[in-house]
CSV table of N, CA and C and ligand atoms in Angstrom, one decimal:
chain,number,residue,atom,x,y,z
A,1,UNK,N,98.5,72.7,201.9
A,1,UNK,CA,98.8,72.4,200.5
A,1,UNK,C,100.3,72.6,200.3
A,2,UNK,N,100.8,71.5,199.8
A,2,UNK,CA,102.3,72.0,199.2
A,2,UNK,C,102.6,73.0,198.6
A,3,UNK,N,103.8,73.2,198.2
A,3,UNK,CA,104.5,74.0,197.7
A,3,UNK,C,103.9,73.7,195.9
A,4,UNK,N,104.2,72.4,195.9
A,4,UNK,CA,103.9,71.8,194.3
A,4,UNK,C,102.9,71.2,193.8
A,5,UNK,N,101.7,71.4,194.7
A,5,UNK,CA,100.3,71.8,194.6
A,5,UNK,C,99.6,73.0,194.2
A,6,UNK,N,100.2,73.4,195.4
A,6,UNK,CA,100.3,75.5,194.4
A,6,UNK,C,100.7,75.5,193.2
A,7,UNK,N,102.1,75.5,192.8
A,7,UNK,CA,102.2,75.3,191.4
A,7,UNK,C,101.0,74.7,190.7
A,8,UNK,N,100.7,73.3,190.5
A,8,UNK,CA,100.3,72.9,189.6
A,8,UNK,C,98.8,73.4,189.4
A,9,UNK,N,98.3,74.5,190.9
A,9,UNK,CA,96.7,74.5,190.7
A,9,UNK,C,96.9,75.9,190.7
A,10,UNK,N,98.0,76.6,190.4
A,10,UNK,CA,98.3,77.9,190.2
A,10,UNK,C,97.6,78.7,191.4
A,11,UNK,N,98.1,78.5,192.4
A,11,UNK,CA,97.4,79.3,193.8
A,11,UNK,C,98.6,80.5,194.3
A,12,UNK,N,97.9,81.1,194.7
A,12,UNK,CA,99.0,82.0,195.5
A,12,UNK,C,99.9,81.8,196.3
A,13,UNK,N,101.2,82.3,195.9
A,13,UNK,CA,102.2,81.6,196.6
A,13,UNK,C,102.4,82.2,198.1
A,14,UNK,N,101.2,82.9,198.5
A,14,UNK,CA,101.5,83.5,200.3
A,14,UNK,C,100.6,82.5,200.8
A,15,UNK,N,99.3,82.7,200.7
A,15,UNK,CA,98.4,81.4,201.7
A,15,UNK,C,98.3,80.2,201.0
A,16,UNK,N,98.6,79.9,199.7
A,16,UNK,CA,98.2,78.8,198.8
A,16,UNK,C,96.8,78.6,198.8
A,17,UNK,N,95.9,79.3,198.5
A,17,UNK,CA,94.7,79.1,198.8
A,17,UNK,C,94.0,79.8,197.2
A,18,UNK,N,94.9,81.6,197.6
A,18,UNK,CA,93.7,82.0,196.4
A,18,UNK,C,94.2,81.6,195.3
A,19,UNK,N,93.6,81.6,193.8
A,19,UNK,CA,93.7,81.0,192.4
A,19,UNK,C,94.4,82.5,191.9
A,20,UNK,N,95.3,82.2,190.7
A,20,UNK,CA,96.3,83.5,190.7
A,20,UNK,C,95.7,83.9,189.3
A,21,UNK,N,95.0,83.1,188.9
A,21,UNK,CA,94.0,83.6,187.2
A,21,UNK,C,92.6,83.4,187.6
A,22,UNK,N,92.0,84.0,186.8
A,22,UNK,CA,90.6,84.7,187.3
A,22,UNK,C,89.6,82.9,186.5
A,23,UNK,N,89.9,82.9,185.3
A,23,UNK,CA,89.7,81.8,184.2
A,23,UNK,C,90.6,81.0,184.0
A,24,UNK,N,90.1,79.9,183.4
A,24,UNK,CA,90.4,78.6,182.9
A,24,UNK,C,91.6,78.8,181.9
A,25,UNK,N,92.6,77.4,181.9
A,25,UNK,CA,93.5,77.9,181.0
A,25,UNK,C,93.1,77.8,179.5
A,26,UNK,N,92.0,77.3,179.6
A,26,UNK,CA,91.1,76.9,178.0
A,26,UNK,C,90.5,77.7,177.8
A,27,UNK,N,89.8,78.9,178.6
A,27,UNK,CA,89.0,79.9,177.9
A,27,UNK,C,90.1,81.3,177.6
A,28,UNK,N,89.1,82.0,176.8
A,28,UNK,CA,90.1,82.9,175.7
A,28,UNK,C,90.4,84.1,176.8
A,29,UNK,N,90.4,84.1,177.8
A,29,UNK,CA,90.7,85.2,179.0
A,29,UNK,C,91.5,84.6,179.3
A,30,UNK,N,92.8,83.7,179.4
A,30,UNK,CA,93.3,82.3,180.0
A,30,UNK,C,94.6,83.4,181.0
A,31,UNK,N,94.8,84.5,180.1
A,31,UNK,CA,96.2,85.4,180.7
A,31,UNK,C,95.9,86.4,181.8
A,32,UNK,N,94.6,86.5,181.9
A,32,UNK,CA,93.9,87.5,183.4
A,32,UNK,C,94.0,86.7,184.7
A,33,UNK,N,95.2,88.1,185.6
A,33,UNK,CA,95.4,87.4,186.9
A,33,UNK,C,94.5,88.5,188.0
A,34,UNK,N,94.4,87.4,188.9
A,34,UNK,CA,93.9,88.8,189.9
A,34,UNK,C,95.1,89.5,190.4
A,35,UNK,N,94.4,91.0,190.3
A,35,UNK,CA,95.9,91.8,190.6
A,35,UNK,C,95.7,91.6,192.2
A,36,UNK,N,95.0,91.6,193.0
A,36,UNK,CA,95.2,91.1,194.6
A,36,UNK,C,93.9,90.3,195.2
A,37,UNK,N,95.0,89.1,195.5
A,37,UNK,CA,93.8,88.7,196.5
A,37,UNK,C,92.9,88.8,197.9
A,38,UNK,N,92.1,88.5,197.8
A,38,UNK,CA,90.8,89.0,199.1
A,38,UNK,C,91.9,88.7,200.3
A,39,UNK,N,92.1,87.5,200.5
A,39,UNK,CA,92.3,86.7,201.7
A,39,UNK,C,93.4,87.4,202.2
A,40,UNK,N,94.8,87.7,201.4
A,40,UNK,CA,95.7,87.7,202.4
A,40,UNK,C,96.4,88.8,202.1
A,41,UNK,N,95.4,89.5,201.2
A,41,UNK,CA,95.9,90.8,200.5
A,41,UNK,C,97.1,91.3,199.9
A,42,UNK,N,97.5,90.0,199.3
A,42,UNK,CA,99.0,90.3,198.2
A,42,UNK,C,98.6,90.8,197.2
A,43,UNK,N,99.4,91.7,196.4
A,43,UNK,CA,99.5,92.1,195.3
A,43,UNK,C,100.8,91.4,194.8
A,44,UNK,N,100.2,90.7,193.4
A,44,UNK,CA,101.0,89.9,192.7
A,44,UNK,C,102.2,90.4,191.9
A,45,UNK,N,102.2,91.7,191.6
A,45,UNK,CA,102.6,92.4,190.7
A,45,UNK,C,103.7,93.4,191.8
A,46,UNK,N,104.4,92.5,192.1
A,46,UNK,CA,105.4,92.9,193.2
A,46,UNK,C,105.6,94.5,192.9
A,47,UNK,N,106.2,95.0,191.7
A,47,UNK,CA,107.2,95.8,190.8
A,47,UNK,C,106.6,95.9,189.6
A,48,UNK,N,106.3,96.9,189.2
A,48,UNK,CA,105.8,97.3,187.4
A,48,UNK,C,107.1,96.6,186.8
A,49,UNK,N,106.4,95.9,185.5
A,49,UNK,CA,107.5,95.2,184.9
A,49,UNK,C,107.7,93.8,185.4
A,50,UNK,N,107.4,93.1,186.8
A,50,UNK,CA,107.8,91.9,187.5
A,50,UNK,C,107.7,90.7,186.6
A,51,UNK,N,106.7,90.7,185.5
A,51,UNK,CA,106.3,89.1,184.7
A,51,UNK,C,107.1,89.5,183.7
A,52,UNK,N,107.9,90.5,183.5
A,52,UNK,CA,108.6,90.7,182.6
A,52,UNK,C,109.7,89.3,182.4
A,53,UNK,N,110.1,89.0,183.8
A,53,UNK,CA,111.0,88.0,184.2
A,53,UNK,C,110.3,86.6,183.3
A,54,UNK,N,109.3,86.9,183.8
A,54,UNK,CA,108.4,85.5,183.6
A,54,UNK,C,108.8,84.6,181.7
A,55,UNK,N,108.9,86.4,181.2
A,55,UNK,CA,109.4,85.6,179.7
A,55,UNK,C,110.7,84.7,179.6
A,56,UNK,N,111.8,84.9,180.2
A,56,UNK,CA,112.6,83.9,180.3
A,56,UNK,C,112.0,82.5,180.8
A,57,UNK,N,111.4,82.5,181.8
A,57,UNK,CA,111.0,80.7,182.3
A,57,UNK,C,110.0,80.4,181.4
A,58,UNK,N,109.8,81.1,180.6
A,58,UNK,CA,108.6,80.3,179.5
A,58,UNK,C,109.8,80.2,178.5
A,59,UNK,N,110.9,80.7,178.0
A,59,UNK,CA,112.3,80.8,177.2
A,59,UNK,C,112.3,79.4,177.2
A,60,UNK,N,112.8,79.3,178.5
A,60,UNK,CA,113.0,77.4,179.0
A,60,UNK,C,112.7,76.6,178.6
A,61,UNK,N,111.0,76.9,178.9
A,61,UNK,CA,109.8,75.8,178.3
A,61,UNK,C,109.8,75.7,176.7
A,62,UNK,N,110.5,76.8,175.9
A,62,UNK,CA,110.2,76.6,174.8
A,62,UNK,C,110.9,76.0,174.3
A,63,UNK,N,112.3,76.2,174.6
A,63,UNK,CA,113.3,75.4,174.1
A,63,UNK,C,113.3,74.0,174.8
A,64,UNK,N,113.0,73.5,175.7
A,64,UNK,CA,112.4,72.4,175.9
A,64,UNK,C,111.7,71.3,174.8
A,65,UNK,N,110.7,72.1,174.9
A,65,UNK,CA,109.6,71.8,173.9
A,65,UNK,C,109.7,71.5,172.3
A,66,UNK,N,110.9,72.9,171.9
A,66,UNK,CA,111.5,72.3,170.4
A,66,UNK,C,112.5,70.9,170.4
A,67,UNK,N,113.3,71.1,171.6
A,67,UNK,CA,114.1,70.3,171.4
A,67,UNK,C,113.8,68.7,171.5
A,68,UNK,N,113.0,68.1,172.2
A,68,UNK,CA,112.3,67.1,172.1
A,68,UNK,C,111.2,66.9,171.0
A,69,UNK,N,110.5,67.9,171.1
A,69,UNK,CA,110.0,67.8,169.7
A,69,UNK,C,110.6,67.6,168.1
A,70,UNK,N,111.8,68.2,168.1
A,70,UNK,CA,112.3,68.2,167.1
A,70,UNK,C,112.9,66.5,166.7
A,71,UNK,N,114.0,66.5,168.1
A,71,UNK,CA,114.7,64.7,168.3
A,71,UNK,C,113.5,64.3,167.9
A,72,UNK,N,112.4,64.1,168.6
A,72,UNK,CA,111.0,63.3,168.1
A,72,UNK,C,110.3,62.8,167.0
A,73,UNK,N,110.3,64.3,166.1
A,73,UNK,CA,109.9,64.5,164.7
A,73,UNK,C,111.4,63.7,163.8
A,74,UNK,N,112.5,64.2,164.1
A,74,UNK,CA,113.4,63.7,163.2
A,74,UNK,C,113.7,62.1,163.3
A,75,UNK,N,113.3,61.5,164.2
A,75,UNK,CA,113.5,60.2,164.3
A,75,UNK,C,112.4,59.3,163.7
A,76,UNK,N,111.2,60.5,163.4
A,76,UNK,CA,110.4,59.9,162.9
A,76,UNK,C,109.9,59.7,161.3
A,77,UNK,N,110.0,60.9,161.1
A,77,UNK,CA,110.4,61.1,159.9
A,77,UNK,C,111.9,61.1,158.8
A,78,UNK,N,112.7,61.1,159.6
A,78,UNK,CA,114.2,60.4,158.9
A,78,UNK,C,114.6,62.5,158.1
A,79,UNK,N,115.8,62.4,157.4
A,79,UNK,CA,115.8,63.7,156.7
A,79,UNK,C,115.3,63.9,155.8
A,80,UNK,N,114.3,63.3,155.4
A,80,UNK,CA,113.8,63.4,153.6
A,80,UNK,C,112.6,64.5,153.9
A,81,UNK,N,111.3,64.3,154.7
A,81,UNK,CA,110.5,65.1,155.2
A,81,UNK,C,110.6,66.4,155.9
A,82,UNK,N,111.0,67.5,155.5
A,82,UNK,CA,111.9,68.4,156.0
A,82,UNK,C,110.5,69.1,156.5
A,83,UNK,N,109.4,69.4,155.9
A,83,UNK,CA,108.3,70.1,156.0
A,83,UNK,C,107.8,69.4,157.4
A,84,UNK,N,107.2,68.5,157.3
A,84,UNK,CA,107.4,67.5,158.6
A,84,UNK,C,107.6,67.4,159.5
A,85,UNK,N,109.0,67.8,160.0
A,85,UNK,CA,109.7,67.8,161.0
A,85,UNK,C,109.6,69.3,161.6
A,86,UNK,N,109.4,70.3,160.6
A,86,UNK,CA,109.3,71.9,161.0
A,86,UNK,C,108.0,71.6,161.4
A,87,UNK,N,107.1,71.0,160.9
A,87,UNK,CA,105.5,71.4,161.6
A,87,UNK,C,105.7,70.2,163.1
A,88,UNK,N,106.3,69.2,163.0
A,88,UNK,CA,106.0,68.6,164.4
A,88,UNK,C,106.8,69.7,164.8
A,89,UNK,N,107.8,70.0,165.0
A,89,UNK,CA,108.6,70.7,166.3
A,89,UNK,C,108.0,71.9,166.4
A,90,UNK,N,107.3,72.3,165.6
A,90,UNK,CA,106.6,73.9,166.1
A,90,UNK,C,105.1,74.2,166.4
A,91,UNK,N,104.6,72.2,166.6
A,91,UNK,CA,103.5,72.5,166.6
A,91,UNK,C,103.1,72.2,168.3
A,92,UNK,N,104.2,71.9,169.2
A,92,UNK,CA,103.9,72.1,170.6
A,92,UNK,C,104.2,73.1,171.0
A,93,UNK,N,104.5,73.9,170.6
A,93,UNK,CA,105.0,75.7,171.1
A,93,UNK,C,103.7,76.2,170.7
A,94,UNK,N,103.3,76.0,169.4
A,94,UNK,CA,101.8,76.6,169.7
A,94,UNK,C,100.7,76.2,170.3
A,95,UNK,N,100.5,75.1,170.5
A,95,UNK,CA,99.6,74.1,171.1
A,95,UNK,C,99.7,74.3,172.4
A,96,UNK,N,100.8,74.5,173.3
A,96,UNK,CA,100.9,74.6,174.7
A,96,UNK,C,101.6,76.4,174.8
A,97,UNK,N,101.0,77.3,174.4
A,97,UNK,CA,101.1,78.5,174.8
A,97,UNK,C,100.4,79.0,175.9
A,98,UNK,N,99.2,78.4,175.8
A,98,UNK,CA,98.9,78.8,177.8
A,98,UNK,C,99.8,78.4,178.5
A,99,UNK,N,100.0,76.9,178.4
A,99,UNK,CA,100.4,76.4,179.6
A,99,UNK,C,101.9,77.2,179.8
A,100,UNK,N,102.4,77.4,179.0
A,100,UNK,CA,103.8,78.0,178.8
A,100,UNK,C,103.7,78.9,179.7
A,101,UNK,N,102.8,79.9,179.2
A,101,UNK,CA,102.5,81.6,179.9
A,101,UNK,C,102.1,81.3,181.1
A,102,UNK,N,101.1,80.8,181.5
A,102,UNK,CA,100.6,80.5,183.0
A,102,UNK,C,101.5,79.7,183.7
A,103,UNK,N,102.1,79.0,183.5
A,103,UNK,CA,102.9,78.3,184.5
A,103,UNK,C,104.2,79.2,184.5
A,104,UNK,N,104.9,79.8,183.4
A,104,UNK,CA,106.1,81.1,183.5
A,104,UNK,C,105.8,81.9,185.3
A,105,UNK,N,104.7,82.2,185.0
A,105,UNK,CA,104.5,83.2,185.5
A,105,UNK,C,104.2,82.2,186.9
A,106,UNK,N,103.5,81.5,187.3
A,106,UNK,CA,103.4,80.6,188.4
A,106,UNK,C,104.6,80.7,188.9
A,107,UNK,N,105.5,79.9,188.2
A,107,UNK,CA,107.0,79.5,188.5
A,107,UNK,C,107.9,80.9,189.0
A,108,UNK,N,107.6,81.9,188.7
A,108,UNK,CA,108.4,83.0,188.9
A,108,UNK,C,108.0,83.3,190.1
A,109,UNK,N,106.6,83.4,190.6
A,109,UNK,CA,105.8,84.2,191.4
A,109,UNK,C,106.4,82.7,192.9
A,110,UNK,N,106.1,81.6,192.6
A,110,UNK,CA,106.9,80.8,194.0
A,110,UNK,C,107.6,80.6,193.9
A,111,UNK,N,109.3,80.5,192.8
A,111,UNK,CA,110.0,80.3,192.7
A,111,UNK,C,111.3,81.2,193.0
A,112,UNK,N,111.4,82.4,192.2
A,112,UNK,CA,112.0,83.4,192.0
A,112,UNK,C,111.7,85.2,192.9
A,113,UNK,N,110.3,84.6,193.5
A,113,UNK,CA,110.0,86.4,194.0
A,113,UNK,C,110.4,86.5,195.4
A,114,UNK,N,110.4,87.3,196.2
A,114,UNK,CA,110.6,86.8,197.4
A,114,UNK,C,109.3,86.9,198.6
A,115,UNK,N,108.2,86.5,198.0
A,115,UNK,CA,107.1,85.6,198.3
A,115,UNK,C,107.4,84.7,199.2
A,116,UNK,N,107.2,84.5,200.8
A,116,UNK,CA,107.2,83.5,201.2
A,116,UNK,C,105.9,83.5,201.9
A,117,UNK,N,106.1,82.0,202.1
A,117,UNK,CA,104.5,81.0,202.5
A,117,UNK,C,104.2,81.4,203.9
A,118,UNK,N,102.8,82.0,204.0
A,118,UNK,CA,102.8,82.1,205.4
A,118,UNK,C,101.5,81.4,205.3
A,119,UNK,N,101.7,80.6,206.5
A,119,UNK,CA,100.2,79.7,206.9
A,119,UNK,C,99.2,80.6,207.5
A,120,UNK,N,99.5,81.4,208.5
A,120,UNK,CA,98.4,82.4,208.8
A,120,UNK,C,97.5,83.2,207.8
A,121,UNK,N,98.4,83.5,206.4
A,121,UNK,CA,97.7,84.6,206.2
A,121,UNK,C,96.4,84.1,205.4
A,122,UNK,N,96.5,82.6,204.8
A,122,UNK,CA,94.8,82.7,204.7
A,122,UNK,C,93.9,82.0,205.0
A,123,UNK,N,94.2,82.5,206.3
A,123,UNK,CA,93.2,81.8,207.8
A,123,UNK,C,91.9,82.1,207.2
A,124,UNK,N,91.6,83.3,206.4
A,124,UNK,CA,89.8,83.5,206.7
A,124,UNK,C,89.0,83.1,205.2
A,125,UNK,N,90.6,82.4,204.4
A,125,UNK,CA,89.2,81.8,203.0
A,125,UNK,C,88.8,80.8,203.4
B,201,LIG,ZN1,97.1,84.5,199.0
């Protein structure tokens, strides 16, 4: 499995195999990770505090998210609709808040920790 397979199917970034949330990003448990997996016996939670980090790369995503949203909303509705333009641009910050938090935290965990990929270790899932 890639690197950017893992990412997108949120797998663990040592064997790419185990799932790093227990539930769906649609069900209302969507933020429960496993604190370690079976297979290659990482604990995700490097350092108390570690997803702390995670809030900035969701920062990113947010400001992303307004700022296209916003260009979007204002081109669409011109300046007269002021009400309009506040609910489109703030209504994909609410609308993609899983995705925000679970991929934050994805992104930190293969991107930023110093997690590397070892093919051995999950020889036995
Ligand atoms: Zn693993």
């Amino acid at each position: 499995m890639s690197k950017l397979r893992a990412i997108i199917d949120h797998r663990c970034p040592r064997c790419r195999k185990g799932k790093l949330y227990t539930h769906s990003m649609f069900h209302w448990k969507y933020d429960q990770m496993n604190k370690k997996f079976a297979c290659c016996n990482l604990n995700y939670e490097i350092e108390p505090g570690f997803f702390i980090g995670a809030m900035y790369v969701s920062y990113v995503f947010i400001v992303a998210e307004l700022v296209n949203a916003g260009i979007l909303a204002f081109m669409i509705f011109g300046e007269e609709e002021q009400w309009a333009i506040i609910a489109t641009t703030i209504s994909p910050v609410i609308l993609l808040f899983t995705f925000n938090y679970r991929y934050a935290r994805t992104l930190l965990l293969h991107i930023l920790s110093p997690i590397k990929y070892d093919e051995s270790a999950g020889r036995n899932c």
